[in-house]
PDB file of C-alpha atoms in Angstrom:
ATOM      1  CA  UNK A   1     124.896 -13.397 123.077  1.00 35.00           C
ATOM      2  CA  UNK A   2     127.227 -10.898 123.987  1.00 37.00           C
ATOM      3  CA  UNK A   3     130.660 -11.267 124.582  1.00 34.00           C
ATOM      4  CA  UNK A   4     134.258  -9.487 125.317  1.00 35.00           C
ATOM      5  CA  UNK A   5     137.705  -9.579 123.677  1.00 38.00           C
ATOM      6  CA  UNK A   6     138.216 -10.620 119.939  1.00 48.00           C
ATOM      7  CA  UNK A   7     135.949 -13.705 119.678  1.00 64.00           C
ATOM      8  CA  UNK A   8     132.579 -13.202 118.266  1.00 78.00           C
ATOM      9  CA  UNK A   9     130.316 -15.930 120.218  1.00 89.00           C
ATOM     10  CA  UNK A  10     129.270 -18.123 117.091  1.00 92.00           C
ATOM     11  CA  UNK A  11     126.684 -20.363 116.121  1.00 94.00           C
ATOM     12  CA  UNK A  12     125.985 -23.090 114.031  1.00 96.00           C
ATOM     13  CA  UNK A  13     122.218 -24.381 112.863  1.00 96.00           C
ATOM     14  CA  UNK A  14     121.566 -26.933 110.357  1.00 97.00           C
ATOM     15  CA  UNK A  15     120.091 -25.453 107.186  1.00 97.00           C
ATOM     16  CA  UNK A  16     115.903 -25.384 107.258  1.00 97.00           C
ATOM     17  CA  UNK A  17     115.860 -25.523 111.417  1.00 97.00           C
ATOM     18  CA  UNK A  18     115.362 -22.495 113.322  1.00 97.00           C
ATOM     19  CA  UNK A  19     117.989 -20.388 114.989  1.00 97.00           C
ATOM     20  CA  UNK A  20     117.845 -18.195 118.372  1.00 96.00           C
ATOM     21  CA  UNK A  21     120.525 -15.846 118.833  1.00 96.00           C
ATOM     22  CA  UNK A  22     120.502 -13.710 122.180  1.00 95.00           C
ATOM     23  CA  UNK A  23     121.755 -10.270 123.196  1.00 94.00           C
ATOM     24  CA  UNK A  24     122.070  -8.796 126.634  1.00 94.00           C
ATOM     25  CA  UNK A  25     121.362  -4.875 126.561  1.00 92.00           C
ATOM     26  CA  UNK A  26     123.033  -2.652 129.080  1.00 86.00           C
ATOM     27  CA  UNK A  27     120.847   0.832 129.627  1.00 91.00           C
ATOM     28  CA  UNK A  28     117.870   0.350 131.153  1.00 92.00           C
ATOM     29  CA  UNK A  29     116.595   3.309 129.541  1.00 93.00           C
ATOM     30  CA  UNK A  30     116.758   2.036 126.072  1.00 94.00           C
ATOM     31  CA  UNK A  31     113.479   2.027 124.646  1.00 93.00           C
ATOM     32  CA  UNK A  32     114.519   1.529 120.867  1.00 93.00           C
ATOM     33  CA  UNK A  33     116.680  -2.074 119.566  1.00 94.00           C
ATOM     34  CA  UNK A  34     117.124  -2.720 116.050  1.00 93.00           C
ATOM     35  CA  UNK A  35     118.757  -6.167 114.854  1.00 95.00           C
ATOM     36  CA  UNK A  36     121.223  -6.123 112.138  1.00 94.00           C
ATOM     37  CA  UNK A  37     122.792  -8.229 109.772  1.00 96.00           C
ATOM     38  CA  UNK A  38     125.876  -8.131 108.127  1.00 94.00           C
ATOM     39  CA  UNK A  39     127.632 -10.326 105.421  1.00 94.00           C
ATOM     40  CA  UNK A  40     131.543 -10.408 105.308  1.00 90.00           C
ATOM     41  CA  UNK A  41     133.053  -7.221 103.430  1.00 88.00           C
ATOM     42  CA  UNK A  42     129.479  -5.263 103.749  1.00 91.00           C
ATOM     43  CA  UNK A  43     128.136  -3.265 105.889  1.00 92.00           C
ATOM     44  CA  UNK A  44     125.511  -3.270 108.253  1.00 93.00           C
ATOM     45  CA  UNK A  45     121.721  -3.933 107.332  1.00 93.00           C
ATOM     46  CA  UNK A  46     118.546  -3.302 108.687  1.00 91.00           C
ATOM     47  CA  UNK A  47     116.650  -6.525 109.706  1.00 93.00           C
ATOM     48  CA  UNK A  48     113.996  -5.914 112.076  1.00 93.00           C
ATOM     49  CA  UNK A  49     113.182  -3.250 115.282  1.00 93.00           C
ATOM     50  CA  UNK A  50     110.892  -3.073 117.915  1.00 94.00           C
ATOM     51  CA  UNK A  51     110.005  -0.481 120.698  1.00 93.00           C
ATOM     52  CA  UNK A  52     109.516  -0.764 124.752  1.00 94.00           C
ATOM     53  CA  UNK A  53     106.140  -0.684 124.387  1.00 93.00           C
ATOM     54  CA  UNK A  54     106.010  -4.648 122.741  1.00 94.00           C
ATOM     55  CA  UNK A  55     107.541  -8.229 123.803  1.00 96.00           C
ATOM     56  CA  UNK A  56     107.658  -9.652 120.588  1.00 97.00           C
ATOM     57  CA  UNK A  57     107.538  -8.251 116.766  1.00 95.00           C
ATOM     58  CA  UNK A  58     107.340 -10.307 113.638  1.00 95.00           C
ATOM     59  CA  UNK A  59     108.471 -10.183 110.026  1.00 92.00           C
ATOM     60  CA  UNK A  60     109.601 -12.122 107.257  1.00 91.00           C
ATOM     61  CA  UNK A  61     111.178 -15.360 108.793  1.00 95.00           C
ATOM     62  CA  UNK A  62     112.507 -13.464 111.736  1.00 97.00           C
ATOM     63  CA  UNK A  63     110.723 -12.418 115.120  1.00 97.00           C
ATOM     64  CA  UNK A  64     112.689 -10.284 117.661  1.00 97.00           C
ATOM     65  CA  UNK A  65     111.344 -10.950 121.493  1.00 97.00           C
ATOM     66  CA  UNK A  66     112.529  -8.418 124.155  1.00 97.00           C
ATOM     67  CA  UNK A  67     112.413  -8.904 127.431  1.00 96.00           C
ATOM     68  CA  UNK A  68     112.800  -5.631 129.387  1.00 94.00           C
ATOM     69  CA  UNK A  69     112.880  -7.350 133.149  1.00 94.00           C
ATOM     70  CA  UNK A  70     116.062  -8.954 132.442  1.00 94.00           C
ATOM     71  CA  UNK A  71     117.207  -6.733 129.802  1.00 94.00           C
ATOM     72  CA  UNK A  72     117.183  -9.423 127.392  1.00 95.00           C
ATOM     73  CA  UNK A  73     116.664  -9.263 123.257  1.00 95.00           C
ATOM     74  CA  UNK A  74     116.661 -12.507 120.669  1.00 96.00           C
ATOM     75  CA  UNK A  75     116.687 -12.612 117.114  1.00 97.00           C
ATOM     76  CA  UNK A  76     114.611 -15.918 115.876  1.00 98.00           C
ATOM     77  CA  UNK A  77     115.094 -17.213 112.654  1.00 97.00           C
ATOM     78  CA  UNK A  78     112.764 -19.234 111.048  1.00 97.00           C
ATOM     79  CA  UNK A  79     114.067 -22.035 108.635  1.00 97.00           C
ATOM     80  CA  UNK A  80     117.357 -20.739 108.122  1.00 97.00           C
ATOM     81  CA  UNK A  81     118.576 -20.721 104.630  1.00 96.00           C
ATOM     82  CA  UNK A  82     122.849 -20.397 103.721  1.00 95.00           C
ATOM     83  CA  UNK A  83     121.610 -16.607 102.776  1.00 96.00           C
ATOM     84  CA  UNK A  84     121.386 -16.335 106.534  1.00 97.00           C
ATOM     85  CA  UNK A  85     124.955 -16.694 107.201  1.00 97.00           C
ATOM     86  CA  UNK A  86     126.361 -13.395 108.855  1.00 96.00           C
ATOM     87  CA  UNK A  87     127.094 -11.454 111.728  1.00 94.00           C
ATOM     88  CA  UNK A  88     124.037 -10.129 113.938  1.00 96.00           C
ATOM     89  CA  UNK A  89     124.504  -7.190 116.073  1.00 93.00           C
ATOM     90  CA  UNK A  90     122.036  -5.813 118.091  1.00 94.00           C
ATOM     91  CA  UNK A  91     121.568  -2.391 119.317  1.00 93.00           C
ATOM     92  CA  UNK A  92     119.972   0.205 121.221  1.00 92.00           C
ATOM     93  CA  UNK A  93     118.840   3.558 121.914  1.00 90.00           C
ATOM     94  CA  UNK A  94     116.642   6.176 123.511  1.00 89.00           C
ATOM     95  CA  UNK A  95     114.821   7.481 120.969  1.00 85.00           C
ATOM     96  CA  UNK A  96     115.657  11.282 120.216  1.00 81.00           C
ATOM     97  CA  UNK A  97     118.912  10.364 121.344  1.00 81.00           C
ATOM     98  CA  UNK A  98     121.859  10.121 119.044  1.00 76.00           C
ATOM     99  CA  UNK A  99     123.491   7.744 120.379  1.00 80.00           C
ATOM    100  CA  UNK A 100     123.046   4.231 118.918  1.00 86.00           C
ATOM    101  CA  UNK A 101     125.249   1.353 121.059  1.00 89.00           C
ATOM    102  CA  UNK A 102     125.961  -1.937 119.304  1.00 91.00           C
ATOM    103  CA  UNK A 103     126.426  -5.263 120.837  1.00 89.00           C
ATOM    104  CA  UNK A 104     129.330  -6.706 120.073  1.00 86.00           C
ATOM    105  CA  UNK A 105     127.718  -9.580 117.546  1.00 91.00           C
ATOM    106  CA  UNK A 106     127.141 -13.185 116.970  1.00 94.00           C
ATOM    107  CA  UNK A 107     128.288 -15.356 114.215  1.00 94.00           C
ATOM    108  CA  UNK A 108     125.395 -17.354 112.318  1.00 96.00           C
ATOM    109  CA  UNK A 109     126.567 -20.065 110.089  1.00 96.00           C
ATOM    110  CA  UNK A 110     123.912 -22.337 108.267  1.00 96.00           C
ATOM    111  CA  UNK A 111     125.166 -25.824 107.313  1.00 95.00           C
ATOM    112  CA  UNK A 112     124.424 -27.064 104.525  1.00 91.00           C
TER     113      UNK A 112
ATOM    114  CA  UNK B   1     119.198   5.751  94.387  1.00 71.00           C
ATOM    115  CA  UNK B   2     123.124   5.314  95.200  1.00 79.00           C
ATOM    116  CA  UNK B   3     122.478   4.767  98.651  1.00 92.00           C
ATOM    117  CA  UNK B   4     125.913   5.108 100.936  1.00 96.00           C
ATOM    118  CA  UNK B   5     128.420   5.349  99.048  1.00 96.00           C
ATOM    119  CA  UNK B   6     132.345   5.365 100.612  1.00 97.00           C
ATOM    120  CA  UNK B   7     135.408   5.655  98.957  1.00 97.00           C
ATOM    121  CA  UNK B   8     138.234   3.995  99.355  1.00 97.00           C
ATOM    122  CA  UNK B   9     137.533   0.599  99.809  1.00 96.00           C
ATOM    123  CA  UNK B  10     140.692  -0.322 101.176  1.00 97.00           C
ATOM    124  CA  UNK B  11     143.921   1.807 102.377  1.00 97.00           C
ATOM    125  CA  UNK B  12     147.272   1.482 103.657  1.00 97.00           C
ATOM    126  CA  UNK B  13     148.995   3.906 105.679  1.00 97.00           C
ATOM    127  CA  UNK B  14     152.085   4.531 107.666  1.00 97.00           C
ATOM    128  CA  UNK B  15     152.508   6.376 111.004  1.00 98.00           C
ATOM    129  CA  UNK B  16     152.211  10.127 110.378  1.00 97.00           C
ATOM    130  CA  UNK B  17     150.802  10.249 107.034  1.00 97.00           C
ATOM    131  CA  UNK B  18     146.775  12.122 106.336  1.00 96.00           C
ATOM    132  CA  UNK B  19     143.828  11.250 104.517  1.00 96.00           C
ATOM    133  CA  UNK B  20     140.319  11.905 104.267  1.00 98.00           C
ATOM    134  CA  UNK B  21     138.279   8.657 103.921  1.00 98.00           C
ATOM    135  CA  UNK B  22     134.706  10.097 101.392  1.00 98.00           C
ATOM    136  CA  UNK B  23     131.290   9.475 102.173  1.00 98.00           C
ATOM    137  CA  UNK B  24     128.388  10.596 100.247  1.00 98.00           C
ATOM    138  CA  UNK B  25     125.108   9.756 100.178  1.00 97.00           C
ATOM    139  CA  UNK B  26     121.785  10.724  97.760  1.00 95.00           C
ATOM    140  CA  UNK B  27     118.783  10.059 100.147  1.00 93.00           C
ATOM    141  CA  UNK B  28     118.569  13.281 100.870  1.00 93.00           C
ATOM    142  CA  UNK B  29     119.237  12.469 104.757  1.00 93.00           C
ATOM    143  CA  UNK B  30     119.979  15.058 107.451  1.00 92.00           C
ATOM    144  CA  UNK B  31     121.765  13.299 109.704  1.00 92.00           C
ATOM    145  CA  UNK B  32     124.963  10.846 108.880  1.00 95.00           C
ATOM    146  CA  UNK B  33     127.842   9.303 111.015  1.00 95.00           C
ATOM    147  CA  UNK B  34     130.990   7.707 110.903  1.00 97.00           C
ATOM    148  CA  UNK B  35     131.540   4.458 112.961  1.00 96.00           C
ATOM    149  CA  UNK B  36     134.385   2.113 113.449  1.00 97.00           C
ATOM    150  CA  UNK B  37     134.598  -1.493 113.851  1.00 94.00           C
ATOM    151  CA  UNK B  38     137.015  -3.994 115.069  1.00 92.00           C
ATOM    152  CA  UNK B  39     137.413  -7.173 115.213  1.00 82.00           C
ATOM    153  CA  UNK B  40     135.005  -8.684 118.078  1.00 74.00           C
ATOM    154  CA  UNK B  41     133.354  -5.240 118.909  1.00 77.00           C
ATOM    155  CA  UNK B  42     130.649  -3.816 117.631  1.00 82.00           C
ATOM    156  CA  UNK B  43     130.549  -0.573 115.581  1.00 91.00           C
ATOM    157  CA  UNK B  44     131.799   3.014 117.792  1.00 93.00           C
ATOM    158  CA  UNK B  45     130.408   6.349 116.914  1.00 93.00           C
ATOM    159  CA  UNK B  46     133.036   8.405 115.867  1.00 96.00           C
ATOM    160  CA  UNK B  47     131.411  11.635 115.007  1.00 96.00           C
ATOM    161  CA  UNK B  48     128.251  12.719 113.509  1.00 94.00           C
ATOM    162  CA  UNK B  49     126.002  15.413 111.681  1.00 95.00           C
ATOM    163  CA  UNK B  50     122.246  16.884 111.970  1.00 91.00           C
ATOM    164  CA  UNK B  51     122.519  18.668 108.904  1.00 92.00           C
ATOM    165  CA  UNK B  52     125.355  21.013 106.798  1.00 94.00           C
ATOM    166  CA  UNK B  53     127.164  23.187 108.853  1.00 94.00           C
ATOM    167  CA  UNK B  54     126.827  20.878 112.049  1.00 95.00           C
ATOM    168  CA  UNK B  55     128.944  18.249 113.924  1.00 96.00           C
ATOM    169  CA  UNK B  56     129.723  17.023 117.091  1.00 95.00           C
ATOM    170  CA  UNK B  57     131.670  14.219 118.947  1.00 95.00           C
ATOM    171  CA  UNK B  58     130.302  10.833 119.302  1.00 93.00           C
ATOM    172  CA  UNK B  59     132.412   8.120 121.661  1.00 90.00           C
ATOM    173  CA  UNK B  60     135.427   7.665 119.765  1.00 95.00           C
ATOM    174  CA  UNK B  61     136.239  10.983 118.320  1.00 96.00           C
ATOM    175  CA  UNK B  62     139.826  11.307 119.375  1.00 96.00           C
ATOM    176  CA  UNK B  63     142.144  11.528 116.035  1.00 96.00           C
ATOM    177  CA  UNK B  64     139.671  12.169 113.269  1.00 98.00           C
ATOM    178  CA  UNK B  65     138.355  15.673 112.390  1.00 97.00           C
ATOM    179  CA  UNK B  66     135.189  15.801 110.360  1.00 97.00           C
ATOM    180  CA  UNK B  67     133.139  18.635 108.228  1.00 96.00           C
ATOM    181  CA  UNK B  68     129.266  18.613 106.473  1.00 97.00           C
ATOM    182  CA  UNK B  69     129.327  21.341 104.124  1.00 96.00           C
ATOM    183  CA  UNK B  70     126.509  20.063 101.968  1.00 96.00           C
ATOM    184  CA  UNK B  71     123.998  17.445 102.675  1.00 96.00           C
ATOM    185  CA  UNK B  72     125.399  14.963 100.672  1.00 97.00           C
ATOM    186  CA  UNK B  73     128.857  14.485 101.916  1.00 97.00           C
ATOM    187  CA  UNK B  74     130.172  13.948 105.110  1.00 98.00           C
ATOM    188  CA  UNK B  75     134.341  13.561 105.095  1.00 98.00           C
ATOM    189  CA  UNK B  76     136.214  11.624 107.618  1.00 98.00           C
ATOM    190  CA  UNK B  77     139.780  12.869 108.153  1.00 98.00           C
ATOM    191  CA  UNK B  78     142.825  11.525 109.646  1.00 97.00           C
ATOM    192  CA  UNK B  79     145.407  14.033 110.198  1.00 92.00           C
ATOM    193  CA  UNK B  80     148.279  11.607 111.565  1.00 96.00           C
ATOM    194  CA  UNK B  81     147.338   8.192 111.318  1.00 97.00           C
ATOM    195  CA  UNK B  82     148.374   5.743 113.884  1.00 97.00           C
ATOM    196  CA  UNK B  83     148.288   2.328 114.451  1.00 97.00           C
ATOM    197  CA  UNK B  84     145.275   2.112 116.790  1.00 96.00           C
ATOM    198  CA  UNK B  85     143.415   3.715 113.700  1.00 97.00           C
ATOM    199  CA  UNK B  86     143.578   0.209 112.060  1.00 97.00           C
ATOM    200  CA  UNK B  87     139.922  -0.476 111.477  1.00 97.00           C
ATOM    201  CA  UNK B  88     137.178  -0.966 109.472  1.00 96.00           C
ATOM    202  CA  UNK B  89     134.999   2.676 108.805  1.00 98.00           C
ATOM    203  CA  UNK B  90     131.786   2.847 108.209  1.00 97.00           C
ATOM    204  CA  UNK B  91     129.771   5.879 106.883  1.00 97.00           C
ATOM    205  CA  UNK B  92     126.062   6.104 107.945  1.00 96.00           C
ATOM    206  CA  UNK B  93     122.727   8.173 107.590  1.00 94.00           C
ATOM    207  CA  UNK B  94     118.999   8.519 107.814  1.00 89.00           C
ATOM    208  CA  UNK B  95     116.869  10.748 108.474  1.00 82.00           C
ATOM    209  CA  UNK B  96     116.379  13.582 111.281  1.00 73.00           C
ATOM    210  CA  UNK B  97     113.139  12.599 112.449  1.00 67.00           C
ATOM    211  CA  UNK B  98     114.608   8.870 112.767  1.00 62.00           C
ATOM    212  CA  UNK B  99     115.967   9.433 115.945  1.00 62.00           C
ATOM    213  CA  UNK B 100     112.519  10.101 117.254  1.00 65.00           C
ATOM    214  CA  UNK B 101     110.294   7.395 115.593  1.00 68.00           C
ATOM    215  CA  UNK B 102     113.175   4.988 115.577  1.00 69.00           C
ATOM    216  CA  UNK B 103     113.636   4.483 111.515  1.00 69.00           C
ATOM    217  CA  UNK B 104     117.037   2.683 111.007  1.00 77.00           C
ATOM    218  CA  UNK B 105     120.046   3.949 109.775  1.00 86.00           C
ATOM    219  CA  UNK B 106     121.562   3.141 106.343  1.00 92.00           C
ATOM    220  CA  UNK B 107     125.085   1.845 106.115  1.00 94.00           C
ATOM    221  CA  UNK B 108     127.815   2.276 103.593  1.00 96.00           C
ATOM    222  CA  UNK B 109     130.122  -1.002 102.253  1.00 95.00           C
ATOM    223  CA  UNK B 110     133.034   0.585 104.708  1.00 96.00           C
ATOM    224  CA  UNK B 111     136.572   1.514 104.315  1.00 97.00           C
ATOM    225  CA  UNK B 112     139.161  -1.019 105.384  1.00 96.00           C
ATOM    226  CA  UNK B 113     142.071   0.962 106.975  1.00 97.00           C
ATOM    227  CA  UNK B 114     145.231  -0.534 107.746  1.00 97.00           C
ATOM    228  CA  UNK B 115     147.780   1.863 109.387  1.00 97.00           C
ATOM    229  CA  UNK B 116     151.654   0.678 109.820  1.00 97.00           C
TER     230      UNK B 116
END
């Protein structure tokens, strides 16, 4: 989820079980939210989007579910594997606007 | 392809001092950014570009002065580095049309700044 101050929210999921990690979006407008992932000492990468117009997309072991009455977005991750290990950001837009705003991220870590 | 590419890795500065942190990339992309990040917040548009010749403020722009004179390259400079500077910068792009059909962005590996 999202979170103020220096302290990334973490979370901690048993290697092969699923993960859930939430983000609260703050413009109603937003009609654009991208999930990212990144690794320590690497930038940010691409994971998985979705637009207004859907509740719930799917790819390769993730799904991203957005609930626009409660401005609500979760990343699921389906049998998590030490790979998965990272920081997840989510963020938003309004598409043909520049602007992208990032959440402030959670911290995934898969035990082994 | 190269992707994002961002040079230095890693820099020390003191109070005062300049320097112009390189970004390049080879995707042929119209539009790139520069972000920062610190610790516990996510990533802050600094400035950004919709082609050569063209810039303009994103939320953080106070401090750093930016120029796209090709397509490639998009320069991040700090003319008097503080200590508030102290970040981690990362170089984006993608292209134009992305902002409409909502393709992501590509991210560089990021410059690790520590001012003093």
């Amino acid at each position: 989820g999202e979170s103020v101050g220096l302290h990334l929210p973490t979370l901690s999921v048993q290697e092969g079980d699923n993960s859930i990690i939430n983000c609260a979006y703050s413009n109603s407008a937003s009609d654009y939210f991208i999930w990212y992932k990144q690794e320590s000492g690497k930038g940010p990468q691409f994971i998985i989007d979705i637009r207004s117009n859907m509740d719930k997309r799917q790819g390769q072991r993730v799904t991203v579910l957005l609930n626009k009455t409660v401005k609500h977005l979760s990343l699921q991750i389906a049998a998590t594997q030490p790979g998965d290990s990272a920081v997840y950001f989510c963020a938003e837009k309004v598409l043909g606007n520049e602007k992208l705003t990032f959440g402030t991220g959670t911290r995934l870590t898969i035990i082994p | 392809n190269a992707g994002v590419t961002q040079t230095p890795k890693f820099q020390v500065l003191k109070t005062g001092q300049s320097m112009t942190l390189q970004c390049a990339q080879d995707m042929n992309h119209e539009y790139m950014s520069w972000y920062r990040q610190d610790p516990g917040m996510g990533l802050r548009l600094i400035h950004y570009s919709v082609g050569a010749g063209i810039t303009d403020q994103g939320e953080v722009p106070n401090g750093y002065n930016v120029s796209r004179s090709t397509t490639e390259d998009f320069p991040l400079r700090l003319l008097s580095a503080a200590p508030s500077q102290t970040s981690v910068y990362f170089c984006a792009s993608r292209h134009t049309y992305a902002a409409f059909h909502g393709e992501t962005q590509y991210f560089g590996p990021g410059t690790r700044l520590l001012v003093l």
